[in-house]
PDB file of C-alpha atoms in Angstrom:
ATOM      1  CA  MET V  25      -2.441  25.160  38.086  1.00 98.00           C
ATOM      2  CA  ARG V  26      -0.885  27.945  36.019  1.00 98.00           C
ATOM      3  CA  TYR V  27       0.363  27.460  32.459  1.00 98.00           C
ATOM      4  CA  ARG V  28       3.218  28.956  30.448  1.00 98.00           C
ATOM      5  CA  PRO V  29       4.294  28.848  26.793  1.00 98.00           C
ATOM      6  CA  LEU V  30       7.115  26.473  25.884  1.00 98.00           C
ATOM      7  CA  GLY V  31       9.203  29.009  24.028  1.00 98.00           C
ATOM      8  CA  THR V  32       7.949  29.570  20.492  1.00 97.00           C
ATOM      9  CA  THR V  33       6.807  25.958  19.943  1.00 97.00           C
ATOM     10  CA  GLY V  34       3.123  26.864  20.213  1.00 97.00           C
ATOM     11  CA  LEU V  35       2.850  24.381  23.074  1.00 98.00           C
ATOM     12  CA  LYS V  36       1.561  25.466  26.462  1.00 98.00           C
ATOM     13  CA  VAL V  37       2.659  23.521  29.545  1.00 98.00           C
ATOM     14  CA  SER V  38       1.760  23.412  33.208  1.00 98.00           C
ATOM     15  CA  GLU V  39       4.330  25.432  35.128  1.00 98.00           C
ATOM     16  CA  ILE V  40       4.906  22.362  37.284  1.00 98.00           C
ATOM     17  CA  GLY V  41       5.685  19.103  35.498  1.00 98.00           C
ATOM     18  CA  PHE V  42       5.939  15.499  36.650  1.00 98.00           C
ATOM     19  CA  GLY V  43       9.153  13.544  36.137  1.00 98.00           C
ATOM     20  CA  CYS V  44       8.699   9.840  35.441  1.00 98.00           C
ATOM     21  CA  ALA V  45      12.109   8.427  36.317  1.00 97.00           C
ATOM     22  CA  SER V  46      14.322   7.027  39.075  1.00 94.00           C
ATOM     23  CA  TYR V  47      12.550   4.999  41.766  1.00 95.00           C
ATOM     24  CA  TRP V  48       9.119   5.821  40.284  1.00 97.00           C
ATOM     25  CA  GLY V  49       9.863   3.585  37.298  1.00 97.00           C
ATOM     26  CA  LYS V  50      11.554   0.708  39.093  1.00 96.00           C
ATOM     27  CA  ALA V  51       9.898  -2.677  39.572  1.00 94.00           C
ATOM     28  CA  ALA V  52      10.412  -2.307  43.333  1.00 95.00           C
ATOM     29  CA  PHE V  53       7.876   0.526  43.293  1.00 96.00           C
ATOM     30  CA  PRO V  54       4.381  -0.951  42.743  1.00 97.00           C
ATOM     31  CA  GLU V  55       2.987  -0.239  39.303  1.00 98.00           C
ATOM     32  CA  GLY V  56      -0.444   0.611  40.665  1.00 98.00           C
ATOM     33  CA  SER V  57       1.022   3.311  42.880  1.00 98.00           C
ATOM     34  CA  ALA V  58       3.088   4.698  40.003  1.00 98.00           C
ATOM     35  CA  LEU V  59       0.089   4.905  37.678  1.00 98.00           C
ATOM     36  CA  ARG V  60      -2.084   6.505  40.355  1.00 98.00           C
ATOM     37  CA  LEU V  61       0.486   9.281  40.729  1.00 98.00           C
ATOM     38  CA  VAL V  62       0.346  10.041  37.004  1.00 98.00           C
ATOM     39  CA  HIS V  63      -3.451  10.044  37.006  1.00 98.00           C
ATOM     40  CA  ALA V  64      -3.570  12.288  40.086  1.00 98.00           C
ATOM     41  CA  ALA V  65      -1.085  14.670  38.463  1.00 98.00           C
ATOM     42  CA  ILE V  66      -3.312  14.932  35.386  1.00 98.00           C
ATOM     43  CA  GLU V  67      -6.320  15.586  37.614  1.00 98.00           C
ATOM     44  CA  GLY V  68      -4.271  18.254  39.385  1.00 98.00           C
ATOM     45  CA  GLY V  69      -3.709  20.112  36.127  1.00 98.00           C
ATOM     46  CA  VAL V  70      -0.279  18.789  35.149  1.00 98.00           C
ATOM     47  CA  THR V  71       0.138  18.672  31.380  1.00 98.00           C
ATOM     48  CA  PHE V  72       3.919  18.163  31.148  1.00 99.00           C
ATOM     49  CA  PHE V  73       5.402  14.725  31.798  1.00 98.00           C
ATOM     50  CA  ASP V  74       9.105  14.024  31.396  1.00 98.00           C
ATOM     51  CA  THR V  75      10.769  10.634  30.948  1.00 98.00           C
ATOM     52  CA  GLY V  76      13.584   9.023  28.995  1.00 98.00           C
ATOM     53  CA  ALA V  77      14.549   5.821  27.219  1.00 97.00           C
ATOM     54  CA  SER V  78      17.271   4.988  29.764  1.00 97.00           C
ATOM     55  CA  TYR V  79      15.408   5.954  32.932  1.00 97.00           C
ATOM     56  CA  SER V  80      14.744   3.370  35.661  1.00 96.00           C
ATOM     57  CA  ALA V  81      16.765   0.708  33.836  1.00 95.00           C
ATOM     58  CA  GLY V  82      14.640   1.307  30.756  1.00 96.00           C
ATOM     59  CA  GLU V  83      11.359   0.717  32.595  1.00 97.00           C
ATOM     60  CA  ALA V  84      10.126   4.286  33.184  1.00 98.00           C
ATOM     61  CA  GLU V  85       9.080   5.045  29.626  1.00 98.00           C
ATOM     62  CA  PRO V  86       6.932   1.901  29.120  1.00 98.00           C
ATOM     63  CA  ARG V  87       5.380   2.435  32.558  1.00 98.00           C
ATOM     64  CA  LEU V  88       4.378   5.978  31.642  1.00 98.00           C
ATOM     65  CA  GLY V  89       2.936   4.574  28.417  1.00 98.00           C
ATOM     66  CA  ARG V  90       0.788   2.179  30.415  1.00 98.00           C
ATOM     67  CA  ALA V  91      -0.388   5.060  32.612  1.00 98.00           C
ATOM     68  CA  LEU V  92      -1.463   7.019  29.526  1.00 97.00           C
ATOM     69  CA  LYS V  93      -2.935   4.153  27.510  1.00 95.00           C
ATOM     70  CA  GLY V  94      -6.604   4.675  26.709  1.00 94.00           C
ATOM     71  CA  ARG V  95      -6.618   8.261  27.957  1.00 95.00           C
ATOM     72  CA  ASP V  96      -7.122  11.473  26.034  1.00 96.00           C
ATOM     73  CA  VAL V  97      -3.593  12.838  25.754  1.00 97.00           C
ATOM     74  CA  SER V  98      -4.374  15.673  23.339  1.00 96.00           C
ATOM     75  CA  SER V  99      -3.763  18.316  26.016  1.00 97.00           C
ATOM     76  CA  LEU V 100      -0.599  16.688  27.386  1.00 98.00           C
ATOM     77  CA  VAL V 101       2.996  17.411  26.453  1.00 98.00           C
ATOM     78  CA  ILE V 102       4.935  14.188  26.881  1.00 98.00           C
ATOM     79  CA  ALA V 103       8.700  14.616  26.703  1.00 98.00           C
ATOM     80  CA  THR V 104      11.173  11.779  26.343  1.00 98.00           C
ATOM     81  CA  LYS V 105      14.896  11.534  25.712  1.00 98.00           C
ATOM     82  CA  ALA V 106      17.179   9.732  23.288  1.00 98.00           C
ATOM     83  CA  GLY V 107      20.914   9.155  23.092  1.00 98.00           C
ATOM     84  CA  THR V 108      21.255   7.057  26.234  1.00 98.00           C
ATOM     85  CA  PHE V 109      20.070   3.540  26.996  1.00 96.00           C
ATOM     86  CA  HIS V 110      20.101   0.985  29.790  1.00 94.00           C
ATOM     87  CA  ALA V 111      23.256  -1.063  29.287  1.00 93.00           C
ATOM     88  CA  GLY V 112      22.664  -3.572  32.089  1.00 90.00           C
ATOM     89  CA  GLY V 113      24.258  -3.856  35.493  1.00 87.00           C
ATOM     90  CA  GLY V 114      23.021  -0.429  36.517  1.00 84.00           C
ATOM     91  CA  LYS V 115      25.021   1.203  33.735  1.00 91.00           C
ATOM     92  CA  ILE V 116      23.864   3.776  31.192  1.00 94.00           C
ATOM     93  CA  GLY V 117      25.113   3.515  27.619  1.00 96.00           C
ATOM     94  CA  ARG V 118      25.516   6.408  25.199  1.00 97.00           C
ATOM     95  CA  ASP V 119      24.922   6.406  21.452  1.00 98.00           C
ATOM     96  CA  PHE V 120      24.200   9.666  19.663  1.00 98.00           C
ATOM     97  CA  SER V 121      24.627   8.283  16.180  1.00 98.00           C
ATOM     98  CA  PRO V 122      21.775   9.294  13.828  1.00 98.00           C
ATOM     99  CA  ALA V 123      20.659   5.680  13.478  1.00 98.00           C
ATOM    100  CA  ALA V 124      20.557   5.066  17.239  1.00 98.00           C
ATOM    101  CA  VAL V 125      18.686   8.281  18.035  1.00 98.00           C
ATOM    102  CA  THR V 126      16.180   7.587  15.253  1.00 98.00           C
ATOM    103  CA  ALA V 127      15.581   4.034  16.466  1.00 98.00           C
ATOM    104  CA  SER V 128      15.235   5.256  20.055  1.00 98.00           C
ATOM    105  CA  ALA V 129      12.591   7.811  19.073  1.00 98.00           C
ATOM    106  CA  GLU V 130      10.642   5.182  17.130  1.00 98.00           C
ATOM    107  CA  ARG V 131      10.705   2.839  20.144  1.00 98.00           C
ATOM    108  CA  SER V 132       9.634   5.658  22.442  1.00 98.00           C
ATOM    109  CA  LEU V 133       6.612   6.318  20.269  1.00 98.00           C
ATOM    110  CA  LYS V 134       5.512   2.706  20.736  1.00 97.00           C
ATOM    111  CA  ASN V 135       6.411   2.558  24.431  1.00 98.00           C
ATOM    112  CA  LEU V 136       4.357   5.656  25.165  1.00 98.00           C
ATOM    113  CA  HIS V 137       1.407   4.660  22.932  1.00 97.00           C
ATOM    114  CA  LEU V 138       1.511   8.043  21.205  1.00 97.00           C
ATOM    115  CA  GLU V 139       0.959   9.103  17.608  1.00 96.00           C
ATOM    116  CA  VAL V 140       3.633  11.803  17.908  1.00 98.00           C
ATOM    117  CA  LEU V 141       6.228  12.699  20.537  1.00 98.00           C
ATOM    118  CA  PRO V 142       5.351  16.252  21.624  1.00 98.00           C
ATOM    119  CA  LEU V 143       8.972  16.840  22.706  1.00 98.00           C
ATOM    120  CA  LEU V 144      12.012  14.705  21.921  1.00 98.00           C
ATOM    121  CA  GLN V 145      15.190  15.691  23.755  1.00 98.00           C
ATOM    122  CA  LEU V 146      18.782  14.564  23.429  1.00 98.00           C
ATOM    123  CA  HIS V 147      19.867  13.258  26.822  1.00 98.00           C
ATOM    124  CA  GLY V 148      23.158  14.715  27.989  1.00 97.00           C
ATOM    125  CA  PRO V 149      25.123  14.874  24.736  1.00 98.00           C
ATOM    126  CA  ALA V 150      28.639  16.260  24.537  1.00 97.00           C
ATOM    127  CA  ALA V 151      29.223  19.224  22.248  1.00 96.00           C
ATOM    128  CA  GLU V 152      31.007  16.969  19.749  1.00 97.00           C
ATOM    129  CA  ASP V 153      27.937  14.732  19.535  1.00 98.00           C
ATOM    130  CA  LEU V 154      25.960  17.546  17.894  1.00 98.00           C
ATOM    131  CA  THR V 155      27.059  16.737  14.363  1.00 98.00           C
ATOM    132  CA  GLU V 156      25.365  17.914  11.202  1.00 98.00           C
ATOM    133  CA  GLU V 157      24.317  14.314  10.583  1.00 98.00           C
ATOM    134  CA  LEU V 158      22.616  14.062  13.985  1.00 98.00           C
ATOM    135  CA  LEU V 159      20.872  17.403  13.580  1.00 98.00           C
ATOM    136  CA  GLY V 160      19.682  16.280  10.163  1.00 98.00           C
ATOM    137  CA  ALA V 161      18.317  13.066  11.667  1.00 98.00           C
ATOM    138  CA  LEU V 162      16.407  15.058  14.289  1.00 98.00           C
ATOM    139  CA  GLU V 163      14.875  17.277  11.629  1.00 98.00           C
ATOM    140  CA  ALA V 164      13.951  14.159   9.669  1.00 98.00           C
ATOM    141  CA  LEU V 165      12.090  12.835  12.720  1.00 98.00           C
ATOM    142  CA  ARG V 166      10.196  16.101  12.844  1.00 98.00           C
ATOM    143  CA  ALA V 167       9.421  15.958   9.128  1.00 98.00           C
ATOM    144  CA  ARG V 168       8.136  12.381   9.479  1.00 98.00           C
ATOM    145  CA  GLY V 169       5.792  13.405  12.281  1.00 98.00           C
ATOM    146  CA  ILE V 170       7.643  11.325  14.887  1.00 98.00           C
ATOM    147  CA  ALA V 171       8.456  14.401  16.989  1.00 98.00           C
ATOM    148  CA  ARG V 172       6.733  17.763  17.090  1.00 98.00           C
ATOM    149  CA  ALA V 173       9.381  19.735  18.996  1.00 98.00           C
ATOM    150  CA  LEU V 174      13.064  19.022  19.609  1.00 98.00           C
ATOM    151  CA  GLY V 175      15.110  19.766  22.690  1.00 98.00           C
ATOM    152  CA  LEU V 176      18.302  19.068  24.550  1.00 98.00           C
ATOM    153  CA  ASN V 177      18.810  18.130  28.211  1.00 98.00           C
ATOM    154  CA  SER V 178      22.207  18.898  29.685  1.00 98.00           C
ATOM    155  CA  PHE V 179      23.709  20.209  32.910  1.00 94.00           C
ATOM    156  CA  ASP V 180      26.816  21.353  31.027  1.00 97.00           C
ATOM    157  CA  PRO V 181      26.504  25.101  30.324  1.00 97.00           C
ATOM    158  CA  ALA V 182      28.768  24.851  27.266  1.00 97.00           C
ATOM    159  CA  VAL V 183      26.452  22.303  25.661  1.00 98.00           C
ATOM    160  CA  ILE V 184      23.382  24.423  26.418  1.00 98.00           C
ATOM    161  CA  GLU V 185      25.157  27.442  24.900  1.00 97.00           C
ATOM    162  CA  ARG V 186      25.720  25.416  21.739  1.00 97.00           C
ATOM    163  CA  ALA V 187      22.087  24.266  21.643  1.00 97.00           C
ATOM    164  CA  ILE V 188      20.829  27.829  21.974  1.00 98.00           C
ATOM    165  CA  ASP V 189      22.699  28.733  18.808  1.00 97.00           C
ATOM    166  CA  LEU V 190      21.231  25.833  16.827  1.00 98.00           C
ATOM    167  CA  PRO V 191      17.832  26.515  15.209  1.00 97.00           C
ATOM    168  CA  CYS V 192      17.073  22.775  15.329  1.00 97.00           C
ATOM    169  CA  PHE V 193      16.331  22.939  19.048  1.00 98.00           C
ATOM    170  CA  ASP V 194      13.102  24.386  20.406  1.00 98.00           C
ATOM    171  CA  ALA V 195      13.745  23.813  24.111  1.00 98.00           C
ATOM    172  CA  VAL V 196      16.518  23.205  26.615  1.00 98.00           C
ATOM    173  CA  MET V 197      16.394  21.488  29.996  1.00 98.00           C
ATOM    174  CA  ILE V 198      18.930  22.586  32.600  1.00 98.00           C
ATOM    175  CA  ASP V 199      19.432  22.148  36.334  1.00 97.00           C
ATOM    176  CA  TYR V 200      18.050  25.246  38.029  1.00 97.00           C
ATOM    177  CA  ASN V 201      17.259  25.565  41.724  1.00 96.00           C
ATOM    178  CA  VAL V 202      18.300  27.506  44.816  1.00 96.00           C
ATOM    179  CA  LEU V 203      21.745  25.864  44.591  1.00 94.00           C
ATOM    180  CA  ARG V 204      22.207  26.884  40.938  1.00 95.00           C
ATOM    181  CA  PRO V 205      21.597  30.651  40.609  1.00 97.00           C
ATOM    182  CA  GLU V 206      24.490  30.824  38.136  1.00 97.00           C
ATOM    183  CA  ARG V 207      22.162  29.279  35.539  1.00 98.00           C
ATOM    184  CA  GLU V 208      20.105  32.470  35.301  1.00 98.00           C
ATOM    185  CA  PRO V 209      22.135  34.236  32.548  1.00 98.00           C
ATOM    186  CA  LEU V 210      21.966  31.048  30.482  1.00 98.00           C
ATOM    187  CA  ILE V 211      18.202  30.839  30.992  1.00 98.00           C
ATOM    188  CA  ALA V 212      17.844  34.461  29.915  1.00 98.00           C
ATOM    189  CA  ARG V 213      19.874  33.829  26.758  1.00 98.00           C
ATOM    190  CA  ALA V 214      17.831  30.746  25.883  1.00 98.00           C
ATOM    191  CA  ALA V 215      14.547  32.584  26.388  1.00 98.00           C
ATOM    192  CA  ALA V 216      15.779  35.508  24.283  1.00 98.00           C
ATOM    193  CA  ALA V 217      16.464  33.021  21.484  1.00 98.00           C
ATOM    194  CA  GLY V 218      12.880  31.759  21.694  1.00 98.00           C
ATOM    195  CA  LYS V 219      13.765  28.457  23.360  1.00 98.00           C
ATOM    196  CA  GLY V 220      11.485  26.927  25.952  1.00 98.00           C
ATOM    197  CA  VAL V 221      13.329  26.501  29.253  1.00 98.00           C
ATOM    198  CA  LEU V 222      12.638  23.463  31.428  1.00 98.00           C
ATOM    199  CA  ALA V 223      14.024  23.466  34.964  1.00 98.00           C
ATOM    200  CA  GLY V 224      15.301  20.058  35.972  1.00 97.00           C
ATOM    201  CA  MET V 225      15.991  19.267  39.636  1.00 95.00           C
ATOM    202  CA  PRO V 226      14.016  22.325  40.880  1.00 96.00           C
ATOM    203  CA  LEU V 227      13.937  20.853  44.392  1.00 93.00           C
ATOM    204  CA  ALA V 228      17.742  20.482  44.365  1.00 89.00           C
ATOM    205  CA  MET V 229      17.066  16.744  44.713  1.00 72.00           C
ATOM    206  CA  GLY V 230      15.761  17.361  48.232  1.00 76.00           C
ATOM    207  CA  HIS V 231      19.218  18.349  49.456  1.00 68.00           C
ATOM    208  CA  THR V 232      18.119  21.571  51.139  1.00 75.00           C
ATOM    209  CA  GLY V 233      18.023  21.368  54.915  1.00 65.00           C
ATOM    210  CA  LEU V 234      19.607  17.877  55.050  1.00 54.00           C
ATOM    211  CA  LYS V 235      16.350  16.233  53.945  1.00 54.00           C
ATOM    212  CA  VAL V 236      18.533  13.427  52.625  1.00 47.00           C
ATOM    213  CA  ALA V 237      18.870  12.234  56.235  1.00 46.00           C
ATOM    214  CA  ARG V 238      15.109  11.705  56.688  1.00 55.00           C
ATOM    215  CA  ILE V 239      14.413   8.030  56.006  1.00 49.00           C
ATOM    216  CA  THR V 240      10.838   6.786  56.194  1.00 61.00           C
ATOM    217  CA  GLY V 241      10.736   4.173  53.427  1.00 65.00           C
ATOM    218  CA  PRO V 242      12.839   2.083  51.000  1.00 68.00           C
ATOM    219  CA  GLN V 243      12.727   4.789  48.351  1.00 58.00           C
ATOM    220  CA  ASP V 244      14.305   7.225  50.831  1.00 55.00           C
ATOM    221  CA  LEU V 245      17.229   4.858  51.329  1.00 54.00           C
ATOM    222  CA  TRP V 246      17.677   4.673  47.539  1.00 49.00           C
ATOM    223  CA  TYR V 247      17.629   8.462  47.111  1.00 50.00           C
ATOM    224  CA  ALA V 248      19.831   9.041  50.166  1.00 53.00           C
ATOM    225  CA  ALA V 249      22.468   6.616  48.905  1.00 53.00           C
ATOM    226  CA  ARG V 250      22.466   8.265  45.492  1.00 54.00           C
ATOM    227  CA  GLY V 251      22.710  11.714  47.044  1.00 52.00           C
ATOM    228  CA  LEU V 252      25.593  10.869  49.346  1.00 53.00           C
ATOM    229  CA  VAL V 253      27.533   9.067  46.612  1.00 51.00           C
ATOM    230  CA  ARG V 254      26.902  11.293  43.583  1.00 58.00           C
ATOM    231  CA  HIS V 255      25.867  14.651  45.023  1.00 60.00           C
ATOM    232  CA  ARG V 256      27.754  15.102  48.285  1.00 71.00           C
ATOM    233  CA  ARG V 257      28.650  18.710  47.466  1.00 78.00           C
ATOM    234  CA  GLU V 258      24.988  19.602  46.935  1.00 80.00           C
ATOM    235  CA  VAL V 259      24.048  17.963  50.240  1.00 77.00           C
ATOM    236  CA  ILE V 260      26.615  20.124  52.048  1.00 82.00           C
ATOM    237  CA  GLU V 261      25.594  23.311  50.209  1.00 86.00           C
ATOM    238  CA  GLY V 262      21.924  22.571  50.824  1.00 86.00           C
ATOM    239  CA  ALA V 263      22.362  22.874  54.580  1.00 86.00           C
ATOM    240  CA  ARG V 264      22.458  26.673  54.132  1.00 91.00           C
ATOM    241  CA  PHE V 265      18.855  26.591  52.921  1.00 93.00           C
ATOM    242  CA  GLY V 266      17.324  24.821  55.887  1.00 91.00           C
ATOM    243  CA  PHE V 267      15.282  27.955  56.607  1.00 94.00           C
ATOM    244  CA  LEU V 268      13.112  27.130  53.584  1.00 94.00           C
ATOM    245  CA  HIS V 269      11.605  24.332  55.655  1.00 93.00           C
ATOM    246  CA  ARG V 270      10.658  26.707  58.473  1.00 94.00           C
ATOM    247  CA  LEU V 271       8.685  29.342  56.573  1.00 95.00           C
ATOM    248  CA  PRO V 272       5.152  30.033  57.817  1.00 96.00           C
ATOM    249  CA  GLY V 273       2.424  28.721  55.539  1.00 96.00           C
ATOM    250  CA  LEU V 274       4.824  27.026  53.097  1.00 96.00           C
ATOM    251  CA  THR V 275       6.695  23.757  52.965  1.00 95.00           C
ATOM    252  CA  GLY V 276      10.321  23.654  51.918  1.00 94.00           C
ATOM    253  CA  SER V 277       9.420  22.005  48.620  1.00 95.00           C
ATOM    254  CA  GLN V 278       6.820  24.646  47.837  1.00 97.00           C
ATOM    255  CA  ALA V 279       9.308  27.407  48.594  1.00 97.00           C
ATOM    256  CA  ALA V 280      11.967  25.798  46.402  1.00 96.00           C
ATOM    257  CA  LEU V 281       9.533  25.464  43.500  1.00 97.00           C
ATOM    258  CA  ALA V 282       8.275  29.015  43.989  1.00 98.00           C
ATOM    259  CA  PHE V 283      11.862  30.277  43.737  1.00 98.00           C
ATOM    260  CA  VAL V 284      12.338  28.551  40.377  1.00 98.00           C
ATOM    261  CA  LEU V 285       8.973  29.738  39.059  1.00 98.00           C
ATOM    262  CA  ALA V 286       9.693  33.306  40.166  1.00 98.00           C
ATOM    263  CA  ASN V 287      11.810  33.380  37.003  1.00 98.00           C
ATOM    264  CA  PRO V 288       9.269  34.150  34.245  1.00 98.00           C
ATOM    265  CA  GLN V 289      11.650  32.770  31.624  1.00 98.00           C
ATOM    266  CA  VAL V 290      11.237  29.238  33.007  1.00 98.00           C
ATOM    267  CA  SER V 291       8.456  27.384  31.200  1.00 98.00           C
ATOM    268  CA  CYS V 292       8.133  24.471  33.615  1.00 98.00           C
ATOM    269  CA  ALA V 293       9.735  23.101  36.790  1.00 98.00           C
ATOM    270  CA  VAL V 294       9.881  19.292  36.657  1.00 98.00           C
ATOM    271  CA  PHE V 295      10.004  17.173  39.811  1.00 97.00           C
ATOM    272  CA  GLY V 296       9.507  13.497  40.568  1.00 97.00           C
ATOM    273  CA  THR V 297       8.013  11.745  43.570  1.00 96.00           C
ATOM    274  CA  THR V 298       6.753   8.374  44.743  1.00 96.00           C
ATOM    275  CA  ARG V 299       4.360   9.759  47.369  1.00 96.00           C
ATOM    276  CA  MET V 300       0.869  11.079  46.775  1.00 98.00           C
ATOM    277  CA  ALA V 301       1.201  13.548  49.654  1.00 97.00           C
ATOM    278  CA  HIS V 302       4.339  15.020  48.085  1.00 96.00           C
ATOM    279  CA  LEU V 303       2.590  15.314  44.731  1.00 98.00           C
ATOM    280  CA  THR V 304      -0.327  17.201  46.273  1.00 98.00           C
ATOM    281  CA  GLU V 305       2.044  19.398  48.261  1.00 97.00           C
ATOM    282  CA  ASN V 306       4.167  20.314  45.262  1.00 97.00           C
ATOM    283  CA  LEU V 307       1.282  20.998  42.884  1.00 98.00           C
ATOM    284  CA  ALA V 308       0.029  23.546  45.411  1.00 98.00           C
ATOM    285  CA  ALA V 309       3.172  25.592  44.713  1.00 98.00           C
ATOM    286  CA  SER V 310       1.749  26.747  41.386  1.00 98.00           C
ATOM    287  CA  GLY V 311       1.004  30.446  41.671  1.00 97.00           C
ATOM    288  CA  VAL V 312       2.838  30.870  44.999  1.00 98.00           C
ATOM    289  CA  VAL V 313       4.742  34.160  45.227  1.00 97.00           C
ATOM    290  CA  LEU V 314       7.596  34.349  47.708  1.00 97.00           C
ATOM    291  CA  GLU V 315       7.833  37.433  49.879  1.00 97.00           C
ATOM    292  CA  ALA V 316      10.647  39.842  49.077  1.00 97.00           C
ATOM    293  CA  ALA V 317      12.286  39.121  52.434  1.00 97.00           C
ATOM    294  CA  VAL V 318      12.406  35.392  51.651  1.00 97.00           C
ATOM    295  CA  LEU V 319      13.898  35.998  48.195  1.00 97.00           C
ATOM    296  CA  GLU V 320      16.526  38.240  49.778  1.00 97.00           C
ATOM    297  CA  ARG V 321      17.392  35.570  52.325  1.00 96.00           C
ATOM    298  CA  ILE V 322      17.773  33.030  49.504  1.00 97.00           C
ATOM    299  CA  ARG V 323      20.117  35.404  47.665  1.00 96.00           C
ATOM    300  CA  ARG V 324      22.235  35.850  50.792  1.00 96.00           C
ATOM    301  CA  ALA V 325      22.463  32.080  51.230  1.00 94.00           C
ATOM    302  CA  GLN V 326      23.533  31.879  47.575  1.00 95.00           C
ATOM    303  CA  GLY V 327      26.291  34.384  48.281  1.00 92.00           C
ATOM    304  CA  ARG V 328      24.784  37.131  46.152  1.00 82.00           C
TER     305      ARG V 328
END
């Protein structure tokens, strides 16, 4: 495993991180299997784990806490998110008021069994949510020792632009993968401002090469349904990148991760999985360098 600095925070993170969300955190996925994945990731050199208060109907964060309980976490960077919450009925609620974000961070600290949150991120705020009062509350959490570093997770470029200009934020998390090359100028601007850059959805949610159609278990049905309902455009666009799954000596996932990590301004590429084989496969992408011909073929598929 290779490691990179998280901007100017002083934190160093594994260049591949593990996302604790979605089906991984649901009761339908056995807890023992979920915890074994976290432990195997740690053994594989992963030091960055990403979760959120609203993930998996509110169950992902406590589950990650149970996976970490009793372990030495001094070398780990655990990131969680505030501003959204499970509202019941499969719905996500939003509350970016200073009081709600503060309370969420305090609950996260208990759920994760940590003494400090290494990275606390706002989860998908709108630009108008970033009030002086909210920024003051975030700084107060830092001053109290609740959070060490502060970040913002958004797939809205305008919100990321705003966060880059705010000294409160140390890191940004944005969707960056073979389907999102247009994020590169934004990543460069964030890195130039000293922000750590986290790449969310580096595998393009498995939409390259119509992987969404490969069903081998109940979790595949869950992800396929979500992809076809919420991300149909990405599924269609991903068909152009089917060649990534036919490269000699590399799997499609490894190639997709290697593309993201070819950008030295990315601190960490964060993926999630419910299969040990996928975890092992993806961790092996650390340090992989794509051949120039493959990078050129990716650019052509991107229309560049």
